[in-house]
Each structure stands twice: as structure tokens, then as C-alpha cells.
XYZ file of C-alpha atoms in Angstrom:
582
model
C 94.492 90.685 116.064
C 97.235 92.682 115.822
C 98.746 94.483 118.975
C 100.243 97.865 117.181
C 101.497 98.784 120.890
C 103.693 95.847 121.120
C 105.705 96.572 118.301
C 106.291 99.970 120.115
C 107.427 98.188 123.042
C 109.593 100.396 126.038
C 113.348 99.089 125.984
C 116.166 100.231 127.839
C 117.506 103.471 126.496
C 121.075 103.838 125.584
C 122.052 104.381 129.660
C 119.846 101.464 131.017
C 116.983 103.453 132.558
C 113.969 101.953 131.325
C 111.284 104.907 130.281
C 107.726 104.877 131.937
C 105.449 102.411 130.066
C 102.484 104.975 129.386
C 105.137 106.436 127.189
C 104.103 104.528 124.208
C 100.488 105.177 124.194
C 97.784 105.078 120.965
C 98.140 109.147 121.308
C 101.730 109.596 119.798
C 101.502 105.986 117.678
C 97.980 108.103 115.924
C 99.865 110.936 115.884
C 102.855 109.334 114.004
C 100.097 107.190 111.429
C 98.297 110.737 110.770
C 101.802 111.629 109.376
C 102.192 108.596 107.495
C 98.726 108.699 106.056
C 100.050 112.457 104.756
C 103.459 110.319 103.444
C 100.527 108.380 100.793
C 100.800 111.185 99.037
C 103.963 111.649 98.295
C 104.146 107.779 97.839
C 100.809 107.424 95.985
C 102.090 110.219 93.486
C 105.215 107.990 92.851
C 103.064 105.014 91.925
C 100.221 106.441 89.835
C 101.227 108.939 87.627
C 103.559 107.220 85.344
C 100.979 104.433 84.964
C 97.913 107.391 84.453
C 99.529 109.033 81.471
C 99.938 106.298 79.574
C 96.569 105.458 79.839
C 94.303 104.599 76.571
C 91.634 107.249 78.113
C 94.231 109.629 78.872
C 95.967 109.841 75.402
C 92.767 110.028 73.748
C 91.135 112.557 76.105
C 94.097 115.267 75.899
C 94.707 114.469 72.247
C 98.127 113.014 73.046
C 97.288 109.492 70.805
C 97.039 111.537 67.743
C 100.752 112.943 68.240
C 104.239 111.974 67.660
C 106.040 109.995 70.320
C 108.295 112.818 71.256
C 105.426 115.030 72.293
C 104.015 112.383 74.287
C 107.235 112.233 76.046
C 107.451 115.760 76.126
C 104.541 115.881 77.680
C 105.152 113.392 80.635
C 108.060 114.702 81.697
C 106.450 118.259 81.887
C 104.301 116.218 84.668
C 106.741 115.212 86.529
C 109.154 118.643 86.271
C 106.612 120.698 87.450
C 105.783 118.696 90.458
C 109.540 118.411 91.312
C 110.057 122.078 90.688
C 106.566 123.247 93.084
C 108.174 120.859 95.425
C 111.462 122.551 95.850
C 109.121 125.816 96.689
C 106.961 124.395 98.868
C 110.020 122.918 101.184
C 111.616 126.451 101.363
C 108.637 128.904 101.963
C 106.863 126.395 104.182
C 110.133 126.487 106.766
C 109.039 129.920 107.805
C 105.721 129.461 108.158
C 106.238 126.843 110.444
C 108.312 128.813 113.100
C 105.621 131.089 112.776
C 101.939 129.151 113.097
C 103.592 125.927 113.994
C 103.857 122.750 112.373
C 100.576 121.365 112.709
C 99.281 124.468 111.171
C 101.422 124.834 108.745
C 100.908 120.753 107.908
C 97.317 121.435 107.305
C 97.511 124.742 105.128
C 99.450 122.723 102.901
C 97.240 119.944 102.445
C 94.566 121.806 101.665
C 96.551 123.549 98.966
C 96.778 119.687 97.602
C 93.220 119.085 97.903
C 92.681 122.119 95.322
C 95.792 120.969 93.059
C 93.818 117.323 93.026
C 90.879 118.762 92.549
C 91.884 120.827 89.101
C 93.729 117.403 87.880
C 90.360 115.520 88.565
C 88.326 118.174 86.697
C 90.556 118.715 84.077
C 89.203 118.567 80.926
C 88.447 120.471 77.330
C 90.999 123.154 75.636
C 91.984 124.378 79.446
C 92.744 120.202 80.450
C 96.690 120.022 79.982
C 97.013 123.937 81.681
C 94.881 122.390 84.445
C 96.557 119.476 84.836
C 99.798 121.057 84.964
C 98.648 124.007 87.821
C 97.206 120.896 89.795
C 100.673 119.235 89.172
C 102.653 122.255 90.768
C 99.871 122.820 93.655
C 100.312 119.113 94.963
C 104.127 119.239 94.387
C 104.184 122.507 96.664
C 102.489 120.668 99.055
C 104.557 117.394 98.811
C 107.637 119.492 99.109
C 106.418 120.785 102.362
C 104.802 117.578 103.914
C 108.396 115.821 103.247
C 110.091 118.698 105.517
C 107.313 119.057 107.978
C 105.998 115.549 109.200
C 109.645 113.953 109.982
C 110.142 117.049 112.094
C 106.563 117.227 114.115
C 106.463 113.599 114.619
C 110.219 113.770 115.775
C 109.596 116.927 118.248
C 106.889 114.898 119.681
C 108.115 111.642 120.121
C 110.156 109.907 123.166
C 113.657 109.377 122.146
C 113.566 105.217 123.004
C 110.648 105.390 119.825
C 111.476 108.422 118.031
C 113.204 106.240 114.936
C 110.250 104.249 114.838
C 107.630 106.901 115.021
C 109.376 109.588 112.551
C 110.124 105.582 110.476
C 106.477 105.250 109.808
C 106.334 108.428 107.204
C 108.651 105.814 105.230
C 105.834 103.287 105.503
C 103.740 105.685 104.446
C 105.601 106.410 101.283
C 106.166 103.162 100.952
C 102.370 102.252 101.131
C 101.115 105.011 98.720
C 103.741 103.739 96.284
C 102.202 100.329 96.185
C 98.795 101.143 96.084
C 99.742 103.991 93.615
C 100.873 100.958 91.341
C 97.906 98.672 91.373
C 95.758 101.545 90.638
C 96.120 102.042 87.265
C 96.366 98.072 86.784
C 92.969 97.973 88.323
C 91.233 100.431 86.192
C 92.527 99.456 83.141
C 90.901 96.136 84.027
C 87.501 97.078 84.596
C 86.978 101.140 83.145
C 87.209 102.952 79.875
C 86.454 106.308 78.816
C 87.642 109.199 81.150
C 86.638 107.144 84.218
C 89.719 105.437 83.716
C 91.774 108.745 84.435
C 89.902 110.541 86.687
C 89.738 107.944 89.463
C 93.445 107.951 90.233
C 93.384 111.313 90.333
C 90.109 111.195 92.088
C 91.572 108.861 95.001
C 94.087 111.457 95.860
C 91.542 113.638 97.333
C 90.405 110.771 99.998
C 93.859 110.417 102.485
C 94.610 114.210 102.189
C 90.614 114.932 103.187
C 91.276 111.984 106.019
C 94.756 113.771 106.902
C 93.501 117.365 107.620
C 90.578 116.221 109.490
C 92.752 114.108 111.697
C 95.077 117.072 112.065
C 92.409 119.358 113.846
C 92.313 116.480 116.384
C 96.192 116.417 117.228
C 98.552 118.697 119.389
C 101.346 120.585 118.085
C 104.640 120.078 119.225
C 106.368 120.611 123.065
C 109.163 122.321 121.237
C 107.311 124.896 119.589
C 104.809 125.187 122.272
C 108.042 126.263 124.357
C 109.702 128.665 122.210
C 105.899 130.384 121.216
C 103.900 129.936 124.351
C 105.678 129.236 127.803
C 106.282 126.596 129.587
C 102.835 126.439 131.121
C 101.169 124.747 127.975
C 104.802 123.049 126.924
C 104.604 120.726 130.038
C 100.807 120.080 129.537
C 101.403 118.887 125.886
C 104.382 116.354 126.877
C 101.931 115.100 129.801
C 99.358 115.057 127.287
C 101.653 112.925 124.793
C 103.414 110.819 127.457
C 100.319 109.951 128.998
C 101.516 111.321 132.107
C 100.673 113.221 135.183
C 102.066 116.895 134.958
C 104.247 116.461 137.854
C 105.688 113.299 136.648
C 109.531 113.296 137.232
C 109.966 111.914 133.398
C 107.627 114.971 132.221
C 109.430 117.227 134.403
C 112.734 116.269 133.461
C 111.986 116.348 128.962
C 110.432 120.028 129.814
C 113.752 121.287 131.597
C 115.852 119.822 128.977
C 113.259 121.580 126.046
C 113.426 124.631 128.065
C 117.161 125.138 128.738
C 117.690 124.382 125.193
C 115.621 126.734 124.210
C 117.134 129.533 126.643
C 120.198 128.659 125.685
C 119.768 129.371 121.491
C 117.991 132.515 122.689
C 121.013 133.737 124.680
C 123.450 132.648 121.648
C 120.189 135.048 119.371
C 120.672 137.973 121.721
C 124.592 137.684 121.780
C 125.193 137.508 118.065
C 122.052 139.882 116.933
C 120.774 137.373 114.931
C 117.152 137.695 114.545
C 114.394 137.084 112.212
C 114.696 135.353 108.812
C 118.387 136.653 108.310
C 119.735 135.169 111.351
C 118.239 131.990 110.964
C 120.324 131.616 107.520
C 123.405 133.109 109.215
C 123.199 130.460 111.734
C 122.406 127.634 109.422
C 125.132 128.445 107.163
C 127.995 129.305 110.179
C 130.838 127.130 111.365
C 128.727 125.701 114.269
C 125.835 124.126 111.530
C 127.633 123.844 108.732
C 128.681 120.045 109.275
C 125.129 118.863 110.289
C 123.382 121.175 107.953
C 126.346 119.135 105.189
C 125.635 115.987 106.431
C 121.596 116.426 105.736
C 122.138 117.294 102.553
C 124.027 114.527 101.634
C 121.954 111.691 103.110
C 118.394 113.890 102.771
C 118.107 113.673 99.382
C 115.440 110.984 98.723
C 115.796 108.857 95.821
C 112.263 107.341 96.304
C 111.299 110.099 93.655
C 113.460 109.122 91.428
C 111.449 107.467 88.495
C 112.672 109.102 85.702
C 109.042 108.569 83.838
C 110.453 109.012 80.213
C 106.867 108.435 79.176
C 106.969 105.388 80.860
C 107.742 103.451 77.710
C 108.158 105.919 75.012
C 111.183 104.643 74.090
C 113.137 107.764 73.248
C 116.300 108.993 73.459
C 117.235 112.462 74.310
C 117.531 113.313 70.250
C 114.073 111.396 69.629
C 115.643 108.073 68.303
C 114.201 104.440 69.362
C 116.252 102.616 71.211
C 117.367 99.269 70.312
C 114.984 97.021 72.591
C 117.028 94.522 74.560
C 115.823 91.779 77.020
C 116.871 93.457 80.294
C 118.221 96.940 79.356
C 120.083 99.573 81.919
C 117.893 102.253 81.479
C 114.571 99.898 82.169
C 116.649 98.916 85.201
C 117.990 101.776 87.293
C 117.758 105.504 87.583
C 120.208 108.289 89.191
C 119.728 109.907 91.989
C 122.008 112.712 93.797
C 124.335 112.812 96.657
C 124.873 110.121 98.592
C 121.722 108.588 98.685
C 120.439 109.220 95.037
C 123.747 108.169 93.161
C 123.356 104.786 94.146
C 120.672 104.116 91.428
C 117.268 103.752 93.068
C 115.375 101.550 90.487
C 113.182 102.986 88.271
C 110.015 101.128 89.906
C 107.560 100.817 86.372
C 110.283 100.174 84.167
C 112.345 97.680 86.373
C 108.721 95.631 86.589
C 108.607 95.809 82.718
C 112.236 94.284 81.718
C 111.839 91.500 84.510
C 108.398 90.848 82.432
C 110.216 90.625 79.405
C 113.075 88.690 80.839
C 110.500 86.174 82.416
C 108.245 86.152 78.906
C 105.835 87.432 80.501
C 105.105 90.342 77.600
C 106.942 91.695 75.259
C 106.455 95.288 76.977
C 106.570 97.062 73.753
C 107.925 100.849 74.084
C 105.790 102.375 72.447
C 102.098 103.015 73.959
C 99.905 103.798 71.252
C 101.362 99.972 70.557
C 101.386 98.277 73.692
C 98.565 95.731 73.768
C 96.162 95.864 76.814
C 96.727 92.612 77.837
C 100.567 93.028 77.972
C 100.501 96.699 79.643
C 98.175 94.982 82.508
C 100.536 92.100 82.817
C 103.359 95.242 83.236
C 101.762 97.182 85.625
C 101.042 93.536 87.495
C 104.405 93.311 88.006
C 104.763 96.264 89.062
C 102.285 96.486 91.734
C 103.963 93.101 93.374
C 107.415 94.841 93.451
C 105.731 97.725 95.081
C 104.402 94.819 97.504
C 108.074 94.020 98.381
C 109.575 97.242 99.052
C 106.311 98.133 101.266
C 106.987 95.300 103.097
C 110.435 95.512 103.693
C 110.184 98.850 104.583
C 107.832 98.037 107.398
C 109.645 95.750 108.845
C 112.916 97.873 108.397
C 111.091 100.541 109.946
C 109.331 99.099 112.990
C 111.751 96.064 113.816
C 115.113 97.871 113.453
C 115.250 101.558 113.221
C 115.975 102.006 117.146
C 117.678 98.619 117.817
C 120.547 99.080 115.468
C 120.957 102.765 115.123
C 120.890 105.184 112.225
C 124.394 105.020 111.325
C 125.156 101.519 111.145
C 122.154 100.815 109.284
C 122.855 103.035 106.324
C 126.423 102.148 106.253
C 125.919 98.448 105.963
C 122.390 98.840 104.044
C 124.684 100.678 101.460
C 127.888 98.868 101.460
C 125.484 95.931 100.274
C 123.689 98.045 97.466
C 127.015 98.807 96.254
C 128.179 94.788 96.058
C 124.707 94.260 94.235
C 125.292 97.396 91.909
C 129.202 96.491 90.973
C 128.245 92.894 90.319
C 125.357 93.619 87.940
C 127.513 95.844 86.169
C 129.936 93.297 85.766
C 127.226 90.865 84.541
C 125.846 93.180 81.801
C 129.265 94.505 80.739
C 130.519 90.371 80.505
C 127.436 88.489 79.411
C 125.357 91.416 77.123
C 121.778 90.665 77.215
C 120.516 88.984 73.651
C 117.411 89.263 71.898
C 115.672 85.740 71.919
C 117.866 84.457 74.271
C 117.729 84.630 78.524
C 120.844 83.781 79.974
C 122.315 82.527 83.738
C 123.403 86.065 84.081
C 120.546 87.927 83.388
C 118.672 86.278 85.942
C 121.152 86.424 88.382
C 120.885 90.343 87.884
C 117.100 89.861 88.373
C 117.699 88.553 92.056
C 119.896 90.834 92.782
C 117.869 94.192 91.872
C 115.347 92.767 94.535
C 118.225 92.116 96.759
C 119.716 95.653 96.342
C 115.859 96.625 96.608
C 115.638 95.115 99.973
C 118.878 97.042 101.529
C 117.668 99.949 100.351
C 114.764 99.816 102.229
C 116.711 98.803 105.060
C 119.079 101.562 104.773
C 118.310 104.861 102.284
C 114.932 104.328 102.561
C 113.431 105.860 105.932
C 116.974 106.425 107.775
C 117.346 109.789 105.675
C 113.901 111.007 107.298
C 114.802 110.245 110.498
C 117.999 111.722 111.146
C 117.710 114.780 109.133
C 114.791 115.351 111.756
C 116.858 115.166 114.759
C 120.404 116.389 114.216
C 119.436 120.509 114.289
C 119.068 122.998 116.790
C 115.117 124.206 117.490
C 115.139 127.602 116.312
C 116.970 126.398 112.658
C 115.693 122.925 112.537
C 112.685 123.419 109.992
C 114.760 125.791 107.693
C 117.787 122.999 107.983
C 115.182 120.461 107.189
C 113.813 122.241 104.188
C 117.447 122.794 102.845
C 117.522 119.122 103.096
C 114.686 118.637 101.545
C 115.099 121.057 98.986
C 118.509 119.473 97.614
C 116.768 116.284 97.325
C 114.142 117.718 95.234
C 116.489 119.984 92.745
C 118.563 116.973 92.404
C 115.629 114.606 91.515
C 114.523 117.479 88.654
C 118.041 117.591 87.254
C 118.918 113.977 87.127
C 115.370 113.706 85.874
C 116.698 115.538 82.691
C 119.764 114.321 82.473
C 119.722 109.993 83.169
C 118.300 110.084 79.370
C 121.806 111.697 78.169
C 123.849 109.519 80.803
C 122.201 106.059 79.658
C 122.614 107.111 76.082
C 126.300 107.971 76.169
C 127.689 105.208 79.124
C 126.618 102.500 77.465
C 124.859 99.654 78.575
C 126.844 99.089 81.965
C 128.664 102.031 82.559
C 125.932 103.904 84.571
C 125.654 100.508 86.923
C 129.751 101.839 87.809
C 128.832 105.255 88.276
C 126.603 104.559 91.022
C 128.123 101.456 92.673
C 131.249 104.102 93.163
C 128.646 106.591 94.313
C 127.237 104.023 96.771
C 130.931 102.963 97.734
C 132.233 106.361 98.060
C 128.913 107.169 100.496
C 129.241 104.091 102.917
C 132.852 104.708 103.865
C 131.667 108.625 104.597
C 128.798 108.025 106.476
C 131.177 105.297 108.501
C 133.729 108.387 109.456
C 131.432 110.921 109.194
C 127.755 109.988 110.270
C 126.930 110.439 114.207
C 125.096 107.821 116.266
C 121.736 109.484 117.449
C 119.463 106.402 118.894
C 118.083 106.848 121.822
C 119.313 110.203 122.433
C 116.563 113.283 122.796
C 117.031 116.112 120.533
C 118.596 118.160 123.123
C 121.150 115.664 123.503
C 121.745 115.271 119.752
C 122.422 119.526 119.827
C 125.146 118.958 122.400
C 126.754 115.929 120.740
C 127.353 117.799 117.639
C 128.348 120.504 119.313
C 130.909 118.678 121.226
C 131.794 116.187 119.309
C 134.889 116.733 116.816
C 135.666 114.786 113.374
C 136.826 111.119 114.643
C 137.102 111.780 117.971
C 135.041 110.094 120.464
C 131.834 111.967 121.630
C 132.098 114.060 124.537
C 129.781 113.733 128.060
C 127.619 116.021 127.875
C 125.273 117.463 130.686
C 122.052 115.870 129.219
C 123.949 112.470 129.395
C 124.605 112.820 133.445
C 121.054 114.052 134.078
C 119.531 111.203 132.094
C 121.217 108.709 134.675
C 119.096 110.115 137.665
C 115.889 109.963 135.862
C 115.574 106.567 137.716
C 116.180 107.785 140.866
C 113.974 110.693 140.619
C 111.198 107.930 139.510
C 111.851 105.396 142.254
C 111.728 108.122 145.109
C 108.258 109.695 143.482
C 106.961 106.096 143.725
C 107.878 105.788 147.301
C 106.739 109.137 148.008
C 103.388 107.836 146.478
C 103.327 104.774 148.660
């Protein structure tokens, strides 16, 4: 059996102290799951929907069969922009809400606005089925949009810092899961249902982890941070007992309380001082010269290309003017996709597609583009691929995730994860531009690109994959932090809906290796920034991180800060409570 404590295992923090053992405890590792389990959904969406409308059932059901190729891809990518765009929303307007009711609360509002966007995409059907569809479409993308700002941020505010990468590390696992079971779901029912069965279960199945999420959600505690800033100390210190597994008067509890609370003093002196109150001070003080480098640097790392499946029909075929493409044997546009910033211009792979051209590479199907053409047997050999690629990056995540999140650090881990995405991504460019693929014919080259898509995939997830979540969660100051988050989170999203328009236009006019170039120089041009730019934040507690940024200037060396010299007595303070015990 497996012991989930043990891979939560105390270690010496970045001083040497070694943190109470009932600090990793089954209350903040359930805690941390509940917010992966509300990750699925983002993940599940990733894997399903691309697969779902290209569905026999579907086409016929919403009279899509009967219509011209464009308007089937028309149609698709009105799926996926109105998600993106309800997700942009939902980041924004949920960041208030949260100061407000808390993040819990605020966690479980949303989800329930999924459930009811699931449940009009399950019902769908008749004259009002493509209006319903789309509402449900922009419900569960409001509520994606806030889940991806909300649960890094209450799993970080709860968590010990020696775990905290870990812990916020498992809503990447989450994603990560969703996606894969969100890719042999439409393989399975295309197996063994027909007629509108065949839709309305993956739609169906999105109801069960959000139902399962909001239930568990009741159950859990909100956050010491906001318990400070709302309601006193008083039930502040009984939460972090509560979470730590600790007595009340424990020197460890003791000592994460004062550090909340003179944090938390402190930004209310700094509120008084500069009159900045309510909604309009928060955005002054996200936007001014002492937030304006984090609240930079989370926008340039935050925005997630794990979204970034362009879903042009998912094999329609079509140019942005409506022309076929010529079908090749391993083609760009089946391979990667664009994403912004730092993170997204390294060319996340677009997950269905990639699966299809390494099908056709290996003979496993022809993968046809168009779907009213694609034979049954070769669309379920596609979408087998696909679900064992999904396999891989779930894994790898995992062990990214849990392993090495708080053993190497956030910094060093994105900066080597992406100088290797970029080798991968410069080499395959050179391969395609050099050796062009050639109908009938598999070459040495073509399968050397193959391995090194799943080695690109694998850096990725040890790099851009979960790292993103986890420092955008820990690098702002309480009273901004959910507002900073959902800017974050909100660039990632408006990025993903533009590049989701525009990667058509770029693979049409760059040719068939150009667009590997653009983001190898994307991924190049982010490593050596995040290497000067990035700060180290293991092991550190969130009040810690504040005063680091605060005192930290561009390539110089961090500066001591108070947290740093009270950390180094929490030893002491532990040894004499023992003997005062004995």
C-alpha cells in the first residue's frame, strides 16, 4: 500500500531547523487533493471536448454532419472561445469576492456555478441545443477561470513552507489527471455507445468531481491568512493548530501566527498611510513601483499553456481562408501550438493532434482530416494514442510535482526545464526545415522528432507545468495577492483566446518549420530571464517571500531579513518547550 505521508516527508528547511513532524498530517495533504480534485476540471475540459465534438452522435444530433467543413470548424472553435473568454471573467470578478467571503467560499460558489453550466451542456438538446451548449460553455469557463486563481492561493496560505511546493504542486496533478482521463473518455464511448449516449456521458461525468469537490469543501477550513485579516487572531491561531496538528500554544504555531499577524499589521499601516482602501487601492497597489516587478514576473510565467489546444475542429483540416491543407506525414501544425509569454511561446503540443501525426508517422491510421470521413476504427486508434500520451505527461507531472518541487527550487527548475524545451524545439525545427516530411515515405528524422516531442513533453512537465502555479501563489503581499493572482491568471487566459485565433494564420504563413523557431527563441529568450530575473522562494513562508522582494534589488544578492533571524530560534524555542514539558 501506498504511504501518501511519506512522500510528504519533513526535511530540513532552508536554515537547518527541522519542522515538527505532525506538520504533514492527512488534514492539509486532503486539503491540498480537494484542490486537485477541483484542478480535473480544468484538466478534464482539456481532454474531452475536442474529442466530444467530433463525435458521430454529436454531428448528427446538432445537425453539424449535414454542413460544410468550415461551419463545423466554426463551430468548435466557438466552444472553445467562449470558455476561454468566461474564464478571463471568472479570474477577475472572483478576486474580490474572495477578500470578501474568503476563499473557501468563494471556491465553492464557483463550482456550483459549473455544476449548472454542466448541467445545460448535458441537457442540451432540440432547436435551443447549440445556445445551451454554448451558455454551459461560458458558465464552466467562469468557473475554471476562478478555480485556476483560487486553489493555488488557498492551498498555498494553508500550507507549511518545507511542503508548500508540493501541496500547491498537486493542482498540477490534478490538471494533469483530468487531462488524461478527459482523453480516454471519448475513446471509450466511441467503443461501446451510439446515439446521444455517446455525447452526453462526457459531459455527464463532469458533474461527478465538481459534486465530490463542493461537498468536500463544506468539510475544510479556510485559510490562517484570511482568518487574520477578517476575524482576529483568536480563530487565526486555532486554524494553523488545527492544520499543523498542533497544540495552540505550540512554539511553531505561535511563531507562523506572529509572522501572519505582523504582516498583516504591517500592509494595514502602509493602507492607512497611503489612503488606499477598498477596490481602488488594491489596483493602486498592485500596479505601484513596490508590485510592479512581482505582479510582471506572474504574468510572464502565469500564463498556462496547458490550455493551449488550439481545437481547429480537431481534424477539420482548414485553413484560416477554408482551404485543405496538403496532408503530410508529421505536419507542424498537428505537432505544436502557441502559447503566450514566457511560458506559452514555447509551443505546448497540441495534445489530440500531436497523438494523430505520431499515428500516422507509426502507420497506425491514416488520421484523415476530415470527420464526416474519418473511419471509426482509425479515429479510436487516434484518440488511443492520445489517451497514452496523456498517460505520460500525468505521470511525469506527478513525479515532477511530488519528488522535486521543494528539493530543487522553483527557479532552477523552470530555467533548466526550459533551456531543454528550447534544445528539443530548435532541433526539430532544424529536422523539418532539412529533411521535409514525404508522403509514403518515414524517414530517420522524422522519428527522431517523434522522441523528442515526448522529450520536450517531459521537461515541460518538469518545468512550465506546475512551477507557474506555485510561485504565482506565493510571491504577493496578503491584502493584493488574489487580485495579483487573477491578473496572472487572467493574461494566461486572454493569451490562450488570442493565440487560439491566430496559430491557424501563423502555421499557414511560417511555413512548415518556421513556427518550431519562433518558439524555441521564445523558450530561449524566457530561460535566460527567469535565470536573472526569477527569485528563489523554497522553503521560505509567504511572509518571508513579501520581505525578499521587498528587499531584494535586480542582481543583487537577497537581503537578511527579520523573518530569516527569527526562523533560526524556532529550534530553541522548541527544545526549551520540550524541557519545560519534561
Amino acid at each position: 500500500m501506498v504511504n501518501l505521508l511519506a512522500a510528504f516527508r519533513v526535511a530540513p528547511d532552508q536554515y537547518g531547523n527541522l519542522p515538527p513532524p505532525e506538520t504533514v498530517n492527512l488534514r492539509i495533504i486532503v486539503l491540498a487533493v480537494f484542490g486537485a480534485m477541483a484542478a480535473t476540471l480544468f484538466g478534464y475540459d482539456l481532454g474531452f471536448i475536442g474529442g466530444v465534438v467530433t463525435l458521430p452522435a454529436f454531428l448528427d444530433d446538432f445537425d453539424l454532419s449535414t454542413k460544410s467543413a468550415a461551419a463545423q470548424t466554426a463551430f468548435s472553435s466557438n466552444v472553445v472561445s467562449v470558455f476561454q473568454a468566461g474564464a478571463i471573467f471568472g479570474a477577475l470578478c472572483s478576486s474580490f469576492a474572495a477578500d470578501r467571503i474568503g476563499r473557501r467560499a468563494c471556491l465553492m460558489a464557483n463550482l456550483i456555478v459549473y455544476l449548472v453550466g454542466a448541467a445545460f451542456m448535458t441537457g442540451a438538446s432540440g432547436h435551443a441545443g447549440t445556445a445551451l451548449v454554448y451558455l454551459g460553455r461560458v458558465f464552466t469557463g467562469w468557473a475554471v477561470g476562478a478555480s485556476t486563481m483560487l486553489v493555488p492561493v488557498y492551498v498555498a496560505e494553508c500550507s507549511p513552507p518545507h511542503i508548500r511546493g508540493r501541496l500547491v504542486g498537486l493542482y498540477e496533478v490534478g490538471v494533469q489527471f483530468g487531462t488524461m482521463i478527459g482523453f480516454w473518455i471519448p475513446y471509450g464511448v466511441l467503443k461501446t455507445q451510439t446515439g446521444t449516449l455517446q455525447w452526453r456521458i462526457p459531459f455527464a461525468i463532469q458533474l461527478i468531481p465538481a459534486g465530490a469537490c463542493v461537498t468536500g469543501l463544506v468539510f475544510l477550513t479556510e485559510t490562517p491568512r484570511f482568518m487574520v485579516r477578517r476575524h482576529g487572531e483568536a480563530r487565526a491561531l486555532r486554524t494553523i493548530a488545527y492544520l499543523r496538528s498542533l497544540p495552540d500554544d505550540h512554539p511553531y504555531v505561535v511563531h507562523e501566527l506572529a509572522g501572519i499577524v505582523a504582516q498583516n499589521e504591517h500592509e494595514r499601516d502602509a493602507e492607512r498611510a497611503t489612503g488606499g482602501t477598498g477596490a481602488l487601492g488594491i489596483v493602486r497597489e498592485s500596479f505601484g513601483r513596490h508590485n510592479i516587478r512581482r505582479l510582471f514576473t506572474g504574468c510572464m510565467i502565469s500564463a498556462h499553456p496547458l490550455t493551449h489546444r488550439r481545437r481547429r475542429a480537431h481534424g477539420s483540416g482548414l485553413l484560416p481562408d477554408g482551404r485543405h491543407e496538403r496532408r503530410q506525414l508529421l505536419q507542424p501544425q498537428d505537432l505544436y501550438h502557441a502559447g503566450p509569454l514566457c511560458q506559452q511561446c514555447h509551443g505546448e503540443p497540441c495534445w489530440p493532434m500531436l497523438a494523430e501525426a505520431i499515428a500516422t508517422v507509426l502507420d497506425i491510421g491514416p488520421g484523415p482530416r476530415l470527420a464526416a470521413s474519418t473511419s471509426k476504427r482509425n479515429r479510436q486508434r487516434q484518440l488511443f494514442a492520445t489517451g497514452v500520451y496523456g498517460v505520460v505527461r500525468f505521470v511525469a507531472t506527478l513525479i515532477a510535482m511530488v519528488l522535486f518541487a521543494d528539493r530543487f527550487g522553483r527557479r532552477s527548475m523552470i530555467v533548466v526545464g526550459g533551456s531543454l524545451m528550447a534544445v528539443c524545439m530548435w532541433t526539430v525545427g532544424a529536422l523539418t526545415k532539412t529533411s521535409p516530411p514525404v508522403a509514403g515515405h518515414i524517414s530517420p528524422s522524422q522519428y527522431a522528432a517523434i522522441v523528442l516531442i515526448f522529450v520536450w513533453a517531459v521537461a515541460f512537465c518538469f518545468s512550465y507545468a506546475g512551477i507557474p502555479w506555485i510561485y504565482c501563489s506565493e510571491i504577493f503581499p496578503l491584502r493584493i495577492r488574489t487580485f495579483c493572482m487573477a491578473l496572472c491568471t487572467s493574461t494566461h487566459w486572454a493569451f490562450n483566446l488570442m493565440l487560439a485565433k491566430s496559430t491557424p494564420y501563423m502555421i499557414a504563413n511560417l511555413g512548415g518549420y518556421g513556427i518550431y523557431f519562433v518558439f524555441a527563441a521564445c523558450t530561449t529568450v524566457g530561460a535566460v530571464w527567469e535565470y536573472f530575473y526569477m527569485i528563489e522562494t523554497r522553503g521560505r513562508t509567504l511572509e518571508e517571500i513579501d520581505e525578499l522582494f521587498s528587499g531584494t534589488k535586480l542582481g543583487a544578492a537577497p537581503v537578511p531579513s527579520p523573518s530569516e533571524t527569527r526562523s533560526e530560534d524556532i529550534d530553541k524555542e522548541q527544545k526549551q518547550h520540550v524541557e519545560y514539558s519534561a
